PDB file of C-alpha atoms and ligand atoms in Angstrom:
ATOM      1  CA  MET L   1      65.210  80.709 237.764  1.00 98.00           C
ATOM      2  CA  LYS L   2      61.948  78.896 237.474  1.00 98.00           C
ATOM      3  CA  LEU L   3      60.581  77.922 234.063  1.00 98.00           C
ATOM      4  CA  THR L   4      56.911  77.029 233.617  1.00 98.00           C
ATOM      5  CA  VAL L   5      55.634  75.630 230.332  1.00 98.00           C
ATOM      6  CA  VAL L   6      52.401  77.559 229.700  1.00 98.00           C
ATOM      7  CA  GLY L   7      51.875  76.115 226.228  1.00 98.00           C
ATOM      8  CA  CYS L   8      54.089  74.034 223.966  1.00 98.00           C
ATOM      9  CA  SER L   9      52.035  72.916 220.961  1.00 98.00           C
ATOM     10  CA  GLY L  10      53.656  73.692 217.617  1.00 98.00           C
ATOM     11  CA  SER L  11      51.947  75.635 214.828  1.00 96.00           C
ATOM     12  CA  PHE L  12      48.417  75.277 216.224  1.00 98.00           C
ATOM     13  CA  PRO L  13      46.963  74.295 219.609  1.00 98.00           C
ATOM     14  CA  SER L  14      46.206  70.705 220.509  1.00 97.00           C
ATOM     15  CA  ALA L  15      43.404  69.461 222.757  1.00 97.00           C
ATOM     16  CA  GLU L  16      46.008  69.266 225.524  1.00 97.00           C
ATOM     17  CA  SER L  17      48.115  72.363 224.987  1.00 98.00           C
ATOM     18  CA  ALA L  18      48.113  75.990 223.943  1.00 98.00           C
ATOM     19  CA  CYS L  19      50.770  77.190 221.524  1.00 98.00           C
ATOM     20  CA  SER L  20      54.214  78.426 222.540  1.00 98.00           C
ATOM     21  CA  SER L  21      54.425  80.316 225.814  1.00 98.00           C
ATOM     22  CA  TYR L  22      56.932  79.949 228.647  1.00 99.00           C
ATOM     23  CA  LEU L  23      57.025  81.771 231.968  1.00 99.00           C
ATOM     24  CA  VAL L  24      60.460  82.533 233.431  1.00 99.00           C
ATOM     25  CA  GLU L  25      60.629  83.799 237.010  1.00 98.00           C
ATOM     26  CA  ALA L  26      63.411  84.992 239.296  1.00 98.00           C
ATOM     27  CA  ASP L  27      63.544  87.448 242.205  1.00 98.00           C
ATOM     28  CA  GLY L  28      59.786  87.943 241.898  1.00 98.00           C
ATOM     29  CA  PHE L  29      60.126  89.125 238.270  1.00 98.00           C
ATOM     30  CA  ARG L  30      58.014  87.400 235.600  1.00 98.00           C
ATOM     31  CA  LEU L  31      59.185  87.304 231.992  1.00 99.00           C
ATOM     32  CA  LEU L  32      56.950  85.572 229.450  1.00 99.00           C
ATOM     33  CA  LEU L  33      58.551  84.101 226.329  1.00 99.00           C
ATOM     34  CA  ASP L  34      55.956  84.119 223.517  1.00 99.00           C
ATOM     35  CA  MET L  35      52.175  84.216 223.765  1.00 98.00           C
ATOM     36  CA  GLY L  36      50.743  81.908 221.105  1.00 98.00           C
ATOM     37  CA  ASN L  37      47.152  80.741 220.553  1.00 98.00           C
ATOM     38  CA  GLY L  38      45.461  79.886 223.827  1.00 98.00           C
ATOM     39  CA  ALA L  39      48.357  80.976 226.018  1.00 98.00           C
ATOM     40  CA  LEU L  40      46.543  83.783 227.814  1.00 98.00           C
ATOM     41  CA  GLY L  41      44.007  81.373 229.294  1.00 98.00           C
ATOM     42  CA  GLU L  42      46.652  78.896 230.428  1.00 98.00           C
ATOM     43  CA  LEU L  43      48.821  81.672 231.827  1.00 98.00           C
ATOM     44  CA  GLN L  44      46.158  82.430 234.410  1.00 98.00           C
ATOM     45  CA  ARG L  45      46.705  78.978 235.928  1.00 98.00           C
ATOM     46  CA  HIS L  46      50.224  80.105 236.822  1.00 98.00           C
ATOM     47  CA  CYS L  47      50.021  83.797 237.663  1.00 97.00           C
ATOM     48  CA  GLY L  48      47.566  86.667 237.843  1.00 97.00           C
ATOM     49  CA  LEU L  49      46.431  88.349 234.657  1.00 97.00           C
ATOM     50  CA  TYR L  50      48.389  91.491 235.491  1.00 97.00           C
ATOM     51  CA  ASP L  51      51.400  89.899 237.170  1.00 98.00           C
ATOM     52  CA  LEU L  52      53.736  89.858 234.145  1.00 98.00           C
ATOM     53  CA  ASP L  53      56.717  92.233 234.180  1.00 98.00           C
ATOM     54  CA  ALA L  54      57.893  91.801 230.569  1.00 99.00           C
ATOM     55  CA  ILE L  55      57.100  89.831 227.411  1.00 99.00           C
ATOM     56  CA  PHE L  56      59.498  88.607 224.735  1.00 98.00           C
ATOM     57  CA  LEU L  57      58.120  87.602 221.321  1.00 98.00           C
ATOM     58  CA  SER L  58      60.519  85.399 219.354  1.00 98.00           C
ATOM     59  CA  HIS L  59      58.797  86.196 216.058  1.00 98.00           C
ATOM     60  CA  LEU L  60      55.471  87.263 214.621  1.00 98.00           C
ATOM     61  CA  HIS L  61      53.974  83.978 213.478  1.00 98.00           C
ATOM     62  CA  ALA L  62      50.543  83.677 215.086  1.00 98.00           C
ATOM     63  CA  ASP L  63      51.423  80.605 217.136  1.00 98.00           C
ATOM     64  CA  HIS L  64      53.930  82.766 219.049  1.00 98.00           C
ATOM     65  CA  CYS L  65      52.168  86.098 219.426  1.00 98.00           C
ATOM     66  CA  ILE L  66      48.456  86.120 218.595  1.00 98.00           C
ATOM     67  CA  ASP L  67      47.166  86.054 222.174  1.00 98.00           C
ATOM     68  CA  MET L  68      48.765  89.479 222.596  1.00 98.00           C
ATOM     69  CA  CYS L  69      45.542  90.743 220.960  1.00 96.00           C
ATOM     70  CA  ALA L  70      43.491  89.207 223.754  1.00 96.00           C
ATOM     71  CA  TYR L  71      45.948  90.485 226.330  1.00 97.00           C
ATOM     72  CA  PHE L  72      45.587  93.975 224.885  1.00 95.00           C
ATOM     73  CA  VAL L  73      41.846  93.803 225.611  1.00 93.00           C
ATOM     74  CA  ALA L  74      42.492  92.683 229.183  1.00 95.00           C
ATOM     75  CA  ARG L  75      44.944  95.532 229.788  1.00 96.00           C
ATOM     76  CA  TYR L  76      43.134  98.279 227.862  1.00 93.00           C
ATOM     77  CA  TYR L  77      39.537  97.657 228.976  1.00 92.00           C
ATOM     78  CA  ARG L  78      40.087  96.730 232.589  1.00 91.00           C
ATOM     79  CA  HIS L  79      37.061  95.580 234.506  1.00 89.00           C
ATOM     80  CA  ASP L  80      37.696  98.223 237.169  1.00 90.00           C
ATOM     81  CA  GLY L  81      37.643 100.944 234.535  1.00 86.00           C
ATOM     82  CA  GLY L  82      41.344 101.646 234.832  1.00 89.00           C
ATOM     83  CA  ARG L  83      44.001 101.041 232.235  1.00 91.00           C
ATOM     84  CA  CYS L  84      47.191  99.099 232.770  1.00 96.00           C
ATOM     85  CA  ALA L  85      50.548 100.853 232.634  1.00 96.00           C
ATOM     86  CA  PRO L  86      52.646 100.028 229.549  1.00 98.00           C
ATOM     87  CA  LEU L  87      54.249  96.606 229.899  1.00 98.00           C
ATOM     88  CA  PRO L  88      57.660  96.139 228.237  1.00 98.00           C
ATOM     89  CA  VAL L  89      57.279  93.988 225.111  1.00 98.00           C
ATOM     90  CA  TYR L  90      60.388  92.920 223.196  1.00 98.00           C
ATOM     91  CA  GLY L  91      59.735  91.779 219.641  1.00 98.00           C
ATOM     92  CA  PRO L  92      61.000  91.948 216.052  1.00 98.00           C
ATOM     93  CA  GLU L  93      60.735  95.042 213.882  1.00 97.00           C
ATOM     94  CA  GLY L  94      57.083  95.840 213.217  1.00 96.00           C
ATOM     95  CA  THR L  95      55.618  94.085 216.257  1.00 97.00           C
ATOM     96  CA  GLU L  96      53.316  96.942 217.237  1.00 95.00           C
ATOM     97  CA  HIS L  97      51.966  97.347 213.694  1.00 92.00           C
ATOM     98  CA  ARG L  98      51.394  93.610 213.275  1.00 94.00           C
ATOM     99  CA  LEU L  99      49.560  93.227 216.563  1.00 95.00           C
ATOM    100  CA  THR L 100      47.527  96.382 215.976  1.00 92.00           C
ATOM    101  CA  THR L 101      46.319  95.216 212.565  1.00 90.00           C
ATOM    102  CA  ALA L 102      45.690  91.684 213.855  1.00 92.00           C
ATOM    103  CA  TYR L 103      43.471  93.186 216.529  1.00 90.00           C
ATOM    104  CA  ALA L 104      41.332  95.344 214.223  1.00 83.00           C
ATOM    105  CA  ASP L 105      41.468  96.492 210.619  1.00 65.00           C
ATOM    106  CA  THR L 106      40.787 100.087 211.584  1.00 62.00           C
ATOM    107  CA  PRO L 107      42.896 100.371 214.681  1.00 54.00           C
ATOM    108  CA  THR L 108      43.321 103.444 216.766  1.00 63.00           C
ATOM    109  CA  ALA L 109      46.875 104.248 215.870  1.00 60.00           C
ATOM    110  CA  SER L 110      48.338 104.421 219.330  1.00 66.00           C
ATOM    111  CA  SER L 111      46.074 102.324 221.527  1.00 86.00           C
ATOM    112  CA  MET L 112      48.387  99.313 221.780  1.00 91.00           C
ATOM    113  CA  SER L 113      51.231 101.501 222.958  1.00 92.00           C
ATOM    114  CA  GLU L 114      49.074 102.800 225.814  1.00 93.00           C
ATOM    115  CA  VAL L 115      49.346  99.407 227.514  1.00 96.00           C
ATOM    116  CA  PHE L 116      52.470  97.934 225.872  1.00 97.00           C
ATOM    117  CA  ASP L 117      55.915  99.522 225.743  1.00 98.00           C
ATOM    118  CA  PHE L 118      57.352  98.069 222.529  1.00 98.00           C
ATOM    119  CA  HIS L 119      61.098  97.515 222.148  1.00 98.00           C
ATOM    120  CA  THR L 120      62.578  96.302 218.857  1.00 98.00           C
ATOM    121  CA  VAL L 121      64.784  93.245 219.258  1.00 98.00           C
ATOM    122  CA  LYS L 122      68.089  92.969 217.413  1.00 98.00           C
ATOM    123  CA  PRO L 123      70.869  90.431 217.964  1.00 98.00           C
ATOM    124  CA  SER L 124      72.220  91.828 221.206  1.00 98.00           C
ATOM    125  CA  THR L 125      72.673  91.548 224.970  1.00 98.00           C
ATOM    126  CA  PHE L 126      70.494  93.538 227.340  1.00 98.00           C
ATOM    127  CA  GLU L 127      68.979  93.504 230.806  1.00 98.00           C
ATOM    128  CA  VAL L 128      65.335  92.656 231.489  1.00 98.00           C
ATOM    129  CA  GLY L 129      64.602  93.006 235.202  1.00 98.00           C
ATOM    130  CA  PRO L 130      67.046  90.675 236.994  1.00 98.00           C
ATOM    131  CA  PHE L 131      67.863  88.760 233.785  1.00 98.00           C
ATOM    132  CA  THR L 132      70.676  89.211 231.309  1.00 98.00           C
ATOM    133  CA  VAL L 133      69.272  88.349 227.910  1.00 98.00           C
ATOM    134  CA  HIS L 134      71.102  87.447 224.694  1.00 98.00           C
ATOM    135  CA  THR L 135      69.208  87.367 221.414  1.00 98.00           C
ATOM    136  CA  GLU L 136      70.314  85.984 218.050  1.00 98.00           C
ATOM    137  CA  ARG L 137      68.679  85.751 214.623  1.00 98.00           C
ATOM    138  CA  VAL L 138      67.846  82.131 213.905  1.00 98.00           C
ATOM    139  CA  ALA L 139      66.934  80.338 210.661  1.00 98.00           C
ATOM    140  CA  HIS L 140      63.242  80.874 209.908  1.00 98.00           C
ATOM    141  CA  PRO L 141      61.382  82.444 206.939  1.00 98.00           C
ATOM    142  CA  VAL L 142      60.588  85.576 208.966  1.00 98.00           C
ATOM    143  CA  GLU L 143      62.732  87.634 211.330  1.00 98.00           C
ATOM    144  CA  ALA L 144      62.988  85.270 214.291  1.00 98.00           C
ATOM    145  CA  TYR L 145      65.083  85.180 217.430  1.00 98.00           C
ATOM    146  CA  GLY L 146      66.449  82.605 219.790  1.00 98.00           C
ATOM    147  CA  ILE L 147      66.958  83.852 223.328  1.00 98.00           C
ATOM    148  CA  ARG L 148      69.309  82.978 226.171  1.00 99.00           C
ATOM    149  CA  VAL L 149      68.183  84.118 229.613  1.00 99.00           C
ATOM    150  CA  GLU L 150      70.782  84.216 232.397  1.00 98.00           C
ATOM    151  CA  HIS L 151      70.374  84.736 236.117  1.00 98.00           C
ATOM    152  CA  GLY L 152      72.585  83.902 239.099  1.00 97.00           C
ATOM    153  CA  GLY L 153      75.103  82.017 236.975  1.00 98.00           C
ATOM    154  CA  ARG L 154      72.454  79.773 235.403  1.00 98.00           C
ATOM    155  CA  SER L 155      70.999  79.902 231.923  1.00 98.00           C
ATOM    156  CA  LEU L 156      67.972  78.927 229.882  1.00 98.00           C
ATOM    157  CA  THR L 157      68.120  78.947 226.089  1.00 99.00           C
ATOM    158  CA  TYR L 158      64.954  78.972 224.004  1.00 99.00           C
ATOM    159  CA  SER L 159      65.308  78.300 220.291  1.00 98.00           C
ATOM    160  CA  GLY L 160      62.120  79.991 219.120  1.00 98.00           C
ATOM    161  CA  ASP L 161      61.375  78.584 215.650  1.00 98.00           C
ATOM    162  CA  THR L 162      64.437  77.686 213.615  1.00 98.00           C
ATOM    163  CA  GLY L 163      66.077  75.298 211.214  1.00 98.00           C
ATOM    164  CA  ALA L 164      69.533  73.952 211.995  1.00 97.00           C
ATOM    165  CA  THR L 165      72.061  76.760 212.445  1.00 98.00           C
ATOM    166  CA  GLU L 166      75.412  77.252 214.154  1.00 98.00           C
ATOM    167  CA  VAL L 167      73.968  80.426 215.655  1.00 98.00           C
ATOM    168  CA  LEU L 168      71.682  78.327 217.831  1.00 98.00           C
ATOM    169  CA  ASP L 169      74.534  76.038 218.909  1.00 98.00           C
ATOM    170  CA  GLU L 170      76.485  79.080 220.086  1.00 98.00           C
ATOM    171  CA  LEU L 171      73.519  80.668 221.815  1.00 98.00           C
ATOM    172  CA  ALA L 172      72.971  77.431 223.771  1.00 98.00           C
ATOM    173  CA  ARG L 173      76.671  76.957 224.606  1.00 98.00           C
ATOM    174  CA  ASP L 174      76.902  75.085 227.977  1.00 98.00           C
ATOM    175  CA  THR L 175      73.371  76.169 228.831  1.00 98.00           C
ATOM    176  CA  ASP L 176      71.676  74.593 231.834  1.00 98.00           C
ATOM    177  CA  LEU L 177      68.360  74.010 230.079  1.00 99.00           C
ATOM    178  CA  PHE L 178      67.892  74.043 226.316  1.00 99.00           C
ATOM    179  CA  LEU L 179      64.254  74.495 225.381  1.00 99.00           C
ATOM    180  CA  CYS L 180      64.473  73.557 221.724  1.00 99.00           C
ATOM    181  CA  GLU L 181      61.854  73.218 219.056  1.00 98.00           C
ATOM    182  CA  ALA L 182      61.465  69.894 217.237  1.00 98.00           C
ATOM    183  CA  ALA L 183      58.540  70.507 214.920  1.00 98.00           C
ATOM    184  CA  PHE L 184      59.607  68.212 212.117  1.00 98.00           C
ATOM    185  CA  THR L 185      60.163  64.470 211.971  1.00 98.00           C
ATOM    186  CA  HIS L 186      63.504  63.164 210.767  1.00 97.00           C
ATOM    187  CA  GLY L 187      63.129  61.470 207.383  1.00 95.00           C
ATOM    188  CA  LYS L 188      59.666  62.893 206.789  1.00 95.00           C
ATOM    189  CA  GLU L 189      59.904  66.664 206.531  1.00 92.00           C
ATOM    190  CA  ASN L 190      63.066  68.267 205.251  1.00 86.00           C
ATOM    191  CA  ILE L 191      62.727  71.960 204.489  1.00 92.00           C
ATOM    192  CA  PRO L 192      65.910  73.894 205.334  1.00 91.00           C
ATOM    193  CA  GLY L 193      65.637  77.104 207.318  1.00 96.00           C
ATOM    194  CA  LEU L 194      62.215  76.396 208.800  1.00 97.00           C
ATOM    195  CA  HIS L 195      62.139  73.916 211.707  1.00 98.00           C
ATOM    196  CA  LEU L 196      64.326  71.367 213.443  1.00 98.00           C
ATOM    197  CA  ASN L 197      63.477  67.695 213.704  1.00 98.00           C
ATOM    198  CA  GLY L 198      64.134  65.639 216.836  1.00 98.00           C
ATOM    199  CA  LEU L 199      67.477  64.402 215.558  1.00 98.00           C
ATOM    200  CA  GLU L 200      68.646  67.925 214.727  1.00 98.00           C
ATOM    201  CA  ALA L 201      67.540  69.217 218.129  1.00 98.00           C
ATOM    202  CA  GLY L 202      69.605  66.478 219.761  1.00 98.00           C
ATOM    203  CA  GLU L 203      72.588  67.231 217.535  1.00 98.00           C
ATOM    204  CA  SER L 204      72.381  70.929 218.348  1.00 98.00           C
ATOM    205  CA  ALA L 205      72.226  70.165 222.093  1.00 98.00           C
ATOM    206  CA  THR L 206      75.301  67.947 221.760  1.00 98.00           C
ATOM    207  CA  ARG L 207      77.289  70.528 219.806  1.00 98.00           C
ATOM    208  CA  ALA L 208      76.290  73.208 222.318  1.00 98.00           C
ATOM    209  CA  GLY L 209      77.205  71.095 225.337  1.00 98.00           C
ATOM    210  CA  ALA L 210      73.736  71.782 226.791  1.00 98.00           C
ATOM    211  CA  ARG L 211      73.158  70.116 230.169  1.00 98.00           C
ATOM    212  CA  ARG L 212      69.502  69.312 229.678  1.00 98.00           C
ATOM    213  CA  LEU L 213      67.239  69.238 226.626  1.00 98.00           C
ATOM    214  CA  VAL L 214      63.491  69.841 226.577  1.00 99.00           C
ATOM    215  CA  LEU L 215      61.801  69.381 223.198  1.00 98.00           C
ATOM    216  CA  THR L 216      58.943  71.715 222.377  1.00 98.00           C
ATOM    217  CA  HIS L 217      56.787  73.104 219.543  1.00 98.00           C
ATOM    218  CA  ILE L 218      55.741  69.647 218.356  1.00 98.00           C
ATOM    219  CA  PRO L 219      52.538  69.989 216.281  1.00 98.00           C
ATOM    220  CA  PRO L 220      49.462  67.907 217.118  1.00 98.00           C
ATOM    221  CA  TRP L 221      49.853  65.849 213.913  1.00 97.00           C
ATOM    222  CA  THR L 222      53.430  64.830 214.735  1.00 97.00           C
ATOM    223  CA  ASN L 223      54.401  61.730 216.715  1.00 98.00           C
ATOM    224  CA  ALA L 224      56.246  63.260 219.679  1.00 98.00           C
ATOM    225  CA  ALA L 225      57.628  59.884 220.790  1.00 98.00           C
ATOM    226  CA  THR L 226      59.444  59.538 217.467  1.00 98.00           C
ATOM    227  CA  ASN L 227      61.040  62.972 217.869  1.00 98.00           C
ATOM    228  CA  LEU L 228      62.025  62.156 221.450  1.00 98.00           C
ATOM    229  CA  ARG L 229      63.640  58.894 220.329  1.00 98.00           C
ATOM    230  CA  ASP L 230      65.496  60.680 217.527  1.00 98.00           C
ATOM    231  CA  ALA L 231      66.780  63.360 219.907  1.00 98.00           C
ATOM    232  CA  ARG L 232      68.003  60.700 222.350  1.00 98.00           C
ATOM    233  CA  SER L 233      69.930  59.026 219.546  1.00 98.00           C
ATOM    234  CA  ALA L 234      71.974  62.220 219.105  1.00 98.00           C
ATOM    235  CA  TYR L 235      72.257  63.559 222.666  1.00 98.00           C
ATOM    236  CA  ARG L 236      73.438  61.700 225.762  1.00 98.00           C
ATOM    237  CA  GLY L 237      72.158  64.108 228.403  1.00 98.00           C
ATOM    238  CA  PRO L 238      68.673  64.168 229.935  1.00 98.00           C
ATOM    239  CA  VAL L 239      66.000  64.885 227.331  1.00 98.00           C
ATOM    240  CA  GLU L 240      62.228  65.038 227.624  1.00 98.00           C
ATOM    241  CA  LEU L 241      59.142  66.462 225.979  1.00 98.00           C
ATOM    242  CA  ALA L 242      57.729  69.778 227.160  1.00 98.00           C
ATOM    243  CA  ALA L 243      54.270  69.456 228.693  1.00 98.00           C
ATOM    244  CA  PRO L 244      51.754  72.122 229.719  1.00 98.00           C
ATOM    245  CA  GLY L 245      52.219  73.054 233.367  1.00 98.00           C
ATOM    246  CA  ALA L 246      55.652  71.433 233.672  1.00 98.00           C
ATOM    247  CA  THR L 247      58.057  73.429 235.836  1.00 98.00           C
ATOM    248  CA  TYR L 248      61.828  73.424 236.010  1.00 98.00           C
ATOM    249  CA  GLU L 249      64.131  74.922 238.615  1.00 98.00           C
ATOM    250  CA  ILE L 250      67.185  76.102 236.745  1.00 98.00           C
TER     251      ILE L 250
HETATM  252 ZN1  LIG N   1      55.843  78.270 215.561  1.00 95.95          ZN
HETATM  253 ZN1  LIG N   2      57.338  80.322 213.124  1.00 95.95          ZN
END
């Protein structure tokens, strides 16, 4: 598997990075995890506009899904006059309605589904192209999922947005790469069931036995170096900050 960080800024884009979006490739199949603010532009640095094979949306906060509205335009009103075939989109209950109303307040009822094939995510295991995918509900104020993507005996686990939860530890059990959010700063922000801080991300990686930790979803107003230091204090394996354009062979 190859992972490319398309965007990794938390909550809103920074000058350097779009919001959450991660491209996972194997056997020529391209699965995009989240499409937050600015991600569609960055994505085109890494693959063609119409080269995605499936999209997974961890939850419906704008910083994880809002560029789906722009992507709808690109697929529905193609420059060549054609219309793209429906692309599989896996998201929480109500994804189509949310994206449709975000796009326009008087939407054509079915237009989104002409170019997206919506599937409702539940905690489960299913196949997406060559990948085996496991999804679990994580701790966030809205219905939100963490996802484990497996291929060829290797695994990537993406936390989505979550507070500390044993569910995440289990999802990331022995995973090869743990892409884990660290939006909060230890000792500064402490709101249960919302986000992890760097220390908690490190603790979760340790409990899970993850082989590598990549911290993501750090907002522009947060000192990333502090979160990295805190994660290192709780996790002995390799840990680094996600960066736009970074790639990992898993
Ligand atoms: Zn977020
Ligand atoms: Zn969120």
